[in-house]
Short mmCIF file of C-alpha atoms in Angstrom, two decimals:
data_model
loop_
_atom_site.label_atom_id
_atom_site.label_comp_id
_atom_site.label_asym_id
_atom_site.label_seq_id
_atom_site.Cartn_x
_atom_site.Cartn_y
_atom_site.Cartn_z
CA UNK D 1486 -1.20 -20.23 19.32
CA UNK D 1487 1.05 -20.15 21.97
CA UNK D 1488 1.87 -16.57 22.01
CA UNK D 1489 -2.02 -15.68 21.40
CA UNK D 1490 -2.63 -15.14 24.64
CA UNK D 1491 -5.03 -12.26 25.01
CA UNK D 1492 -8.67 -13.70 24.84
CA UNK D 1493 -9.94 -10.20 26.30
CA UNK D 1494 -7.67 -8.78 23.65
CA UNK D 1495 -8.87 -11.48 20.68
CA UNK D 1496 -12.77 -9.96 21.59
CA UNK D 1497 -11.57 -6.74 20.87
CA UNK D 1498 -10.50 -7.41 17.37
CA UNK D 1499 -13.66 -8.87 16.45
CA UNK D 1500 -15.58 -5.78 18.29
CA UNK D 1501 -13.63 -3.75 16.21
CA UNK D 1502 -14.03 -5.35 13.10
CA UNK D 1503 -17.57 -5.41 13.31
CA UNK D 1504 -17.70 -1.71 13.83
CA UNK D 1505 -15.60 -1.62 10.75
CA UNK D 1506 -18.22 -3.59 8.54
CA UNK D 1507 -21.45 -1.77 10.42
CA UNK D 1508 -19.81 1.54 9.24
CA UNK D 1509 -18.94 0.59 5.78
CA UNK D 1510 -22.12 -0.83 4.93
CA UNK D 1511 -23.55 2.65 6.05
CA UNK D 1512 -21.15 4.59 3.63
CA UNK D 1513 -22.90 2.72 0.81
CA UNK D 1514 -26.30 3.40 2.31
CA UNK D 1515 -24.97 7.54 2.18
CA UNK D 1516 -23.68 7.16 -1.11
CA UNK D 1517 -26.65 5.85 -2.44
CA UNK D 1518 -28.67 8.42 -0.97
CA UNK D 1519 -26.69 11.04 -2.61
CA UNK D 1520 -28.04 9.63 -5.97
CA UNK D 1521 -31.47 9.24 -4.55
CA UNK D 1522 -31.29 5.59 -3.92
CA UNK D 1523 -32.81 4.49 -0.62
CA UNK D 1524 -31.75 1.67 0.75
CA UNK D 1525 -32.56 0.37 4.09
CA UNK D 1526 -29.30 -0.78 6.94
CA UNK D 1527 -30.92 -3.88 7.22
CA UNK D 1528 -30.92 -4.46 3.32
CA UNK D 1529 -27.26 -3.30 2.77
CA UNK D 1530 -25.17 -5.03 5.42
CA UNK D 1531 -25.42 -8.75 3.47
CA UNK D 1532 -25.08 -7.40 0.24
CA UNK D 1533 -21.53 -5.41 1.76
CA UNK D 1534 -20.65 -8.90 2.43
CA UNK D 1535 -21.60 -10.76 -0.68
CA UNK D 1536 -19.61 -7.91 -2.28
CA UNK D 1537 -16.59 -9.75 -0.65
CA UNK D 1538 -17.47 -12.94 -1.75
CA UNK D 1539 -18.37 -12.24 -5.16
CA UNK D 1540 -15.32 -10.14 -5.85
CA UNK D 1541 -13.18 -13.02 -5.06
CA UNK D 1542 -15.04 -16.29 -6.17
CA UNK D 1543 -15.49 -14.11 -9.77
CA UNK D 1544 -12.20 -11.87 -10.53
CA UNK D 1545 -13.35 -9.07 -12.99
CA UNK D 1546 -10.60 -6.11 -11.90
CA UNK D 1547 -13.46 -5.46 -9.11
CA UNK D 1548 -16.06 -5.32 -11.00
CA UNK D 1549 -18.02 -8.35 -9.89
CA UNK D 1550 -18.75 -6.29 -6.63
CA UNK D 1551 -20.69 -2.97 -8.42
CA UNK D 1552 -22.30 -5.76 -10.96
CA UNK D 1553 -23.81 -7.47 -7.75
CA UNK D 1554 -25.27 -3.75 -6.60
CA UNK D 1555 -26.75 -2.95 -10.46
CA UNK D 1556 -28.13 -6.43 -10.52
CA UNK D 1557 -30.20 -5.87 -7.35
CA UNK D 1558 -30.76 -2.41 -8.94
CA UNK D 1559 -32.34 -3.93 -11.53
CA UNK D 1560 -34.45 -6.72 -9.77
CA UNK D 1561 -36.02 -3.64 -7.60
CA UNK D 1562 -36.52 -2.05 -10.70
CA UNK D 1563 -34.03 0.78 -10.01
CA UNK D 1564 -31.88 3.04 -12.01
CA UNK D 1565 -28.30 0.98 -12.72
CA UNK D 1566 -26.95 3.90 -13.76
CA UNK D 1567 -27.79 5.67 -10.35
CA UNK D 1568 -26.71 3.10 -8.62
CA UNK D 1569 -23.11 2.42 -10.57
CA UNK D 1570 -23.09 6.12 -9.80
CA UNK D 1571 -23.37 5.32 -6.26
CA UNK D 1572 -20.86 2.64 -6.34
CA UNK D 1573 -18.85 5.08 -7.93
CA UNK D 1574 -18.71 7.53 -5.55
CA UNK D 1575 -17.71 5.38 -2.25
CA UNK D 1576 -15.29 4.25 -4.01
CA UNK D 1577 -13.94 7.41 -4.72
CA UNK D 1578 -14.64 9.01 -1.39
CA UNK D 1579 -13.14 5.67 0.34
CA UNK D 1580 -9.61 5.82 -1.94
CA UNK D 1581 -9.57 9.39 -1.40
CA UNK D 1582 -9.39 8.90 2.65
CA UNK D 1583 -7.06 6.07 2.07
CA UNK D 1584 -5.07 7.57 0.46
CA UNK D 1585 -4.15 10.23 3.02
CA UNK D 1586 -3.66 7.82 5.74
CA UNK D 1587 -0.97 6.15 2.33
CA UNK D 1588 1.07 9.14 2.77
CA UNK D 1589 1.30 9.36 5.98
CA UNK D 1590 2.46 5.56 6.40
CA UNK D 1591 4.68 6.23 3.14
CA UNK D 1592 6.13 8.91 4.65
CA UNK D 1593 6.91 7.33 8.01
CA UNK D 1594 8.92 4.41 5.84
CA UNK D 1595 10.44 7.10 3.89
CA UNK D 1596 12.02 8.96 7.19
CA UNK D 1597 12.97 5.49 8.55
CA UNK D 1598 14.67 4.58 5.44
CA UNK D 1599 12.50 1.61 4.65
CA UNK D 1600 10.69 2.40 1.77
CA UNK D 1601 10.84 0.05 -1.24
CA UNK D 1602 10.65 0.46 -4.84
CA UNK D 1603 7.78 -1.85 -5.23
CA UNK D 1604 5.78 0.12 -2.18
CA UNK D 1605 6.44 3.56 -4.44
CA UNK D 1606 5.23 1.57 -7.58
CA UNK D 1607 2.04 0.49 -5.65
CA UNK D 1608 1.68 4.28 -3.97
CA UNK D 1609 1.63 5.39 -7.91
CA UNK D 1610 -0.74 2.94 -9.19
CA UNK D 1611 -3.33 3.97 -6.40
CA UNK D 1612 -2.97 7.94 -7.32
CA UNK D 1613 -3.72 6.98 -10.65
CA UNK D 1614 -6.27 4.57 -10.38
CA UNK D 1615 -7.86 7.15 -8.32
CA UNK D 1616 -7.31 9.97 -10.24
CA UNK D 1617 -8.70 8.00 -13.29
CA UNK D 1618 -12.18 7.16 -10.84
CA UNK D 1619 -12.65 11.13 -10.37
CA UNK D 1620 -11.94 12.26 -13.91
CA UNK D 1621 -15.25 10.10 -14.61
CA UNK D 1622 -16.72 12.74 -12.32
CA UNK D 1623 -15.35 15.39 -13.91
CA UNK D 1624 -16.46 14.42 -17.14
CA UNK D 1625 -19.75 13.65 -16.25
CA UNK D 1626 -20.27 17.21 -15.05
CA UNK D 1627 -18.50 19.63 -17.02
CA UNK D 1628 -17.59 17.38 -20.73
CA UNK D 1629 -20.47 15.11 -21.47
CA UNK D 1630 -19.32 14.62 -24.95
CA UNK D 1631 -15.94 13.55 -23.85
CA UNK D 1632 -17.32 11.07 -21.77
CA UNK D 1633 -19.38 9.69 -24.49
CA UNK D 1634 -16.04 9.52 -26.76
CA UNK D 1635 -14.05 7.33 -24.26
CA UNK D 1636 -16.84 4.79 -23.46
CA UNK D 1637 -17.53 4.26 -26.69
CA UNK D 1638 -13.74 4.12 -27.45
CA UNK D 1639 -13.59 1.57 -24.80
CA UNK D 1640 -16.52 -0.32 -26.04
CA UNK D 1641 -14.90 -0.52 -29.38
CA UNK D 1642 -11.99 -2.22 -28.14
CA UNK D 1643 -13.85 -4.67 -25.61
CA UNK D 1644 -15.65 -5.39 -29.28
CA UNK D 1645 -12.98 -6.00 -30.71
CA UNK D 1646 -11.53 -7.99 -28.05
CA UNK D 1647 -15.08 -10.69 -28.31
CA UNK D 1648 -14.66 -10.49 -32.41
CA UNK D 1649 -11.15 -12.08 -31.93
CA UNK D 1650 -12.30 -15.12 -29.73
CA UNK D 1651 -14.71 -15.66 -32.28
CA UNK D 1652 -17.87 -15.08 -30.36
CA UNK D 1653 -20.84 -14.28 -32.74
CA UNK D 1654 -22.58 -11.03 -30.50
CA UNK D 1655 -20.60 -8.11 -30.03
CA UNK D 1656 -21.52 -5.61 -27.24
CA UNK D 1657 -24.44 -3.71 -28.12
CA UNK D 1658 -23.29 0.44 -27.23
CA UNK D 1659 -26.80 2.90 -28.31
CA UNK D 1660 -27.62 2.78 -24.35
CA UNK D 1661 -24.49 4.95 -24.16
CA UNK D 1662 -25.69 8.34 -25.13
CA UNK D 1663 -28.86 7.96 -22.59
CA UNK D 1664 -26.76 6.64 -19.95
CA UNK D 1665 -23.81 9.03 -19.85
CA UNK D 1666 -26.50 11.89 -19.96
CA UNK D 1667 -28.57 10.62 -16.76
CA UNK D 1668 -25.11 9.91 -15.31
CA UNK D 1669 -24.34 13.52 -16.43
CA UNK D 1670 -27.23 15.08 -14.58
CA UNK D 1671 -26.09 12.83 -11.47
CA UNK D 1672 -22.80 13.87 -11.23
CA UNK D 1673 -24.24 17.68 -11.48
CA UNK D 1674 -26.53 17.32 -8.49
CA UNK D 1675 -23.85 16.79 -6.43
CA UNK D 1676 -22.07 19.71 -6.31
CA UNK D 1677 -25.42 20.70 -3.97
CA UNK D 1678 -24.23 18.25 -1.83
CA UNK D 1679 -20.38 18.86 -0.36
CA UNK D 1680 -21.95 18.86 3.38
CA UNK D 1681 -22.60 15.01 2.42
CA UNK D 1682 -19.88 14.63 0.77
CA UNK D 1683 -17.71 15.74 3.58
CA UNK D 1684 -19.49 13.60 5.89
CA UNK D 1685 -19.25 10.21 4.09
CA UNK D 1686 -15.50 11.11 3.99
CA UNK D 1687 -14.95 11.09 7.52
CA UNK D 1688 -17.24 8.21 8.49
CA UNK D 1689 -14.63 6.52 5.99
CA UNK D 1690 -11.25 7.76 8.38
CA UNK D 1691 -13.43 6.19 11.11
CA UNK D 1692 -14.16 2.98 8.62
CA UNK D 1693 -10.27 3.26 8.53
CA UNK D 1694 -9.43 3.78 12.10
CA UNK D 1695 -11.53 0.28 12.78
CA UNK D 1696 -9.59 -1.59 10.36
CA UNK D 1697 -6.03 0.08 11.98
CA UNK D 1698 -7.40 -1.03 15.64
CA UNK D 1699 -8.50 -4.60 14.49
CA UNK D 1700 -4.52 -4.85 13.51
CA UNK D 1701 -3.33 -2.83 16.63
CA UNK D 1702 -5.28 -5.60 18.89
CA UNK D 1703 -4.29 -8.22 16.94
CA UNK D 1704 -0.29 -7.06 18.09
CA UNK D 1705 -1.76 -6.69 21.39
CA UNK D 1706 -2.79 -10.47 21.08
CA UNK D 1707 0.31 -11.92 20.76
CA UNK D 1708 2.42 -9.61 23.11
CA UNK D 1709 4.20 -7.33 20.49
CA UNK D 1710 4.60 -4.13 21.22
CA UNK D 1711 4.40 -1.43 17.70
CA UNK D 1712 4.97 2.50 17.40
CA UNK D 1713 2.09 3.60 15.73
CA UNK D 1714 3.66 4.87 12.81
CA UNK D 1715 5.09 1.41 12.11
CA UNK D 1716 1.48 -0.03 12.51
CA UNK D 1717 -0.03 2.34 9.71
CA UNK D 1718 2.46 1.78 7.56
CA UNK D 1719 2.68 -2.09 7.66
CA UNK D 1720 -1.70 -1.41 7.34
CA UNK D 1721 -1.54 0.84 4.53
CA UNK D 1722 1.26 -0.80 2.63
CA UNK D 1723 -1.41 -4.83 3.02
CA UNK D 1724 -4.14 -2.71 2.17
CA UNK D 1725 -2.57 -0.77 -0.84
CA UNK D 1726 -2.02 -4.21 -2.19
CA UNK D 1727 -5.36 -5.30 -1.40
CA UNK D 1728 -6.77 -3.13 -3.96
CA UNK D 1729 -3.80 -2.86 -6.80
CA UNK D 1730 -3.18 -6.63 -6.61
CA UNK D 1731 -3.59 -8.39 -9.63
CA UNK D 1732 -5.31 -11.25 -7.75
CA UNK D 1733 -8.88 -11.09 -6.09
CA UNK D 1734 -8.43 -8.82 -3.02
CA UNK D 1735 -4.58 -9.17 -3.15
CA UNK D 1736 -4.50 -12.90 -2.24
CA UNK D 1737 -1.01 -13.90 -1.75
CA UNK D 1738 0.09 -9.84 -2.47
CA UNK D 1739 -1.39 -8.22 0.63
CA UNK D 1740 0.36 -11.07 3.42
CA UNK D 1741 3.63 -10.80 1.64
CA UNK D 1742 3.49 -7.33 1.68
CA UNK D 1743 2.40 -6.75 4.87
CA UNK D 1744 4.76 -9.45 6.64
CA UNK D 1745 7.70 -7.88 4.16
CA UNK D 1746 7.07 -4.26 5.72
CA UNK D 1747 6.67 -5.21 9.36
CA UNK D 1748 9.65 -7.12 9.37
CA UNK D 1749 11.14 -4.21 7.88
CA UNK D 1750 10.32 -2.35 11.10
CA UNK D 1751 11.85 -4.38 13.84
CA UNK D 1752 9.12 -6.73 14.35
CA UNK D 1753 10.00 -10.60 14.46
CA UNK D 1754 9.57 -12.41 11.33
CA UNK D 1755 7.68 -15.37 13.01
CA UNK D 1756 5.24 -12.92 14.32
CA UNK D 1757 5.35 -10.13 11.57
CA UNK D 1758 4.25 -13.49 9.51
CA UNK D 1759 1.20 -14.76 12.13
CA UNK D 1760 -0.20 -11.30 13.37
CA UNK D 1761 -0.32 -10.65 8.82
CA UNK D 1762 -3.02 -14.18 8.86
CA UNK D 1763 -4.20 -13.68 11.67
CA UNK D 1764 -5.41 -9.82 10.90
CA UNK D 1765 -6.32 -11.50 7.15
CA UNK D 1766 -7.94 -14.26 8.61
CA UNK D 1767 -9.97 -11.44 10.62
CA UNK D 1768 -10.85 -9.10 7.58
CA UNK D 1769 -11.07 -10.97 4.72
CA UNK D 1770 -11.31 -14.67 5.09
CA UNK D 1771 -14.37 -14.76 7.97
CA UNK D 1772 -16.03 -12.01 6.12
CA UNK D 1773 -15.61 -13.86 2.91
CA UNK D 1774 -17.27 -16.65 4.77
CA UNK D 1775 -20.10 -15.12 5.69
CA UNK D 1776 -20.58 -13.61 2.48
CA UNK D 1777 -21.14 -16.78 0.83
CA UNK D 1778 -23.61 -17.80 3.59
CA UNK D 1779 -25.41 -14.51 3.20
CA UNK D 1780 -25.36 -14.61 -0.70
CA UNK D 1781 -28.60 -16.69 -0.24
CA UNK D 1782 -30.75 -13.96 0.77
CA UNK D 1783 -29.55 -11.15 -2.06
CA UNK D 1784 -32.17 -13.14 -4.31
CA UNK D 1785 -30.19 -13.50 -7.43
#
């Protein structure tokens, strides 16, 4: 607390931060649209925050989050496979625009001689994980029947996996063949629509800039100076970890890494350590908070 002396500077984190949540609870409201789901600003912002909460309080890999979306799908008696669909494609458009800004913050620890094992481990598990998102894309538009194999490949096993706790009722799969072909005929209508496309993926680099600036203030806070190539990379590298992390949002994962990587670049380790909670404090932990107070009025 001592060396937090900015309050101007403090303000400026929080302004930033909530032009970071403002802006990704309107890249859901575009993605939705591009599946013809219309959801209203007002509607959207709590349930982009309950999306935080629920992801944590319930770890499913992340899918507690979409699950929170197709339940309110289905309470306004909406498509869930149009809106999984829409869930489907943030995410995709929002790894995809991380995952530039990755390289560039890889890079920038590769030509400063920093870069870790673990952090090229991480970098790999994202490309794939992402790659893995669009081939559901792919297959939804141009091999329907392919698609159909692997979920119902994948349902076998998460069959099998119930049969061998012993629980009596086994996932039920017939919805498959009606839901891969409406998510077929999704997927399809979008190739009509690359201007939107394009355009959620750069109000994502500005959902991204927000987040960088909320850390860049945070430094400013507590009177530490940081070239802005070691700033994106200690970002990128907490973030990357944020979503590969085995735990819920990278609890425990995302600090260490972060703190690790700063310190790695000349920064203090008593400070690399308290601008990492401070900036998680910031991003995750109040938002969390607010999530569970605004859980109340998602009606389920």
């Amino acid at each position: 607390h001592r060396d937090l002396h900015s309050f101007p500077t403090r303000r400026s984190s929080d302004l930033s931060q909530i032009i970071y949540f403002l802006l990704f609870a309107y890249t859901y409201q575009l993605s939705f649209r591009l599946v013809k789901i219309y959801h209203t600003f007002r509607h959207l912002l709590p349930l982009t925050f309950a999306y935080i909460f629920v992801n944590v309080v319930a770890p499913t890999l992340g899918a507690s989050g979409p699950a929170l979306f197709v339940s309110e799908a289905a309470r306004r008696k909406e498509s869930t496979i149009k809106t999984l669909a829409g869930v489907l494609i943030a995410n995709i458009v929002q790894f995809f625009t991380f995952g530039t800004i990755l390289l560039f913050g890889v890079f920038y620890l590769y030509s400063r001689q920093d870069l870790q094992t673990y952090q090229i481990i991480a970098t790999l598990l994202m490309v794939l994980m992402t790659g893995f998102l669009m081939s559901l894309i792919v297959l939804g538009v141009y091999r329907k029947k392919s698609l159909i194999r692997f979920l119902q490949r994948l349902f076998s096993l998460i069959n099998f996996l119930i049969k061998s706790f012993r629980k009596k009722i086994p996932l039920d799969t017939p919805w498959i063949k009606t839901g891969v072909a409406e998510f077929s005929d999704i997927t399809k209508g979008l190739k009509r629509q690359q201007n939107k496309i394009i355009r959620l993926g750069l109000i994502f680099f500005l959902v991204h800039a927000a987040n960088i600036m909320t850390l860049f203030f945070v430094f400013q806070a507590f009177n530490e100076d940081i070239r802005f190539g070691a700033l994106v990379a200690g970002f990128v590298i907490g973030v990357l970890f944020q979503i590969i992390g085995i735990t819920p949002y990278g609890i425990g994962l995302t600090e260490s890494a972060m703190a690790l990587t700063f310190t790695s670049l000349d920064v203090v380790a008593e400070k690399a350590i308290l601008i990492t909670l401070t900036f998680r404090g910031i991003t995750f932990w109040l938002p969390f908070l607010i999530g569970f107070l605004l859980l109340r009025k998602v009606h389920l």
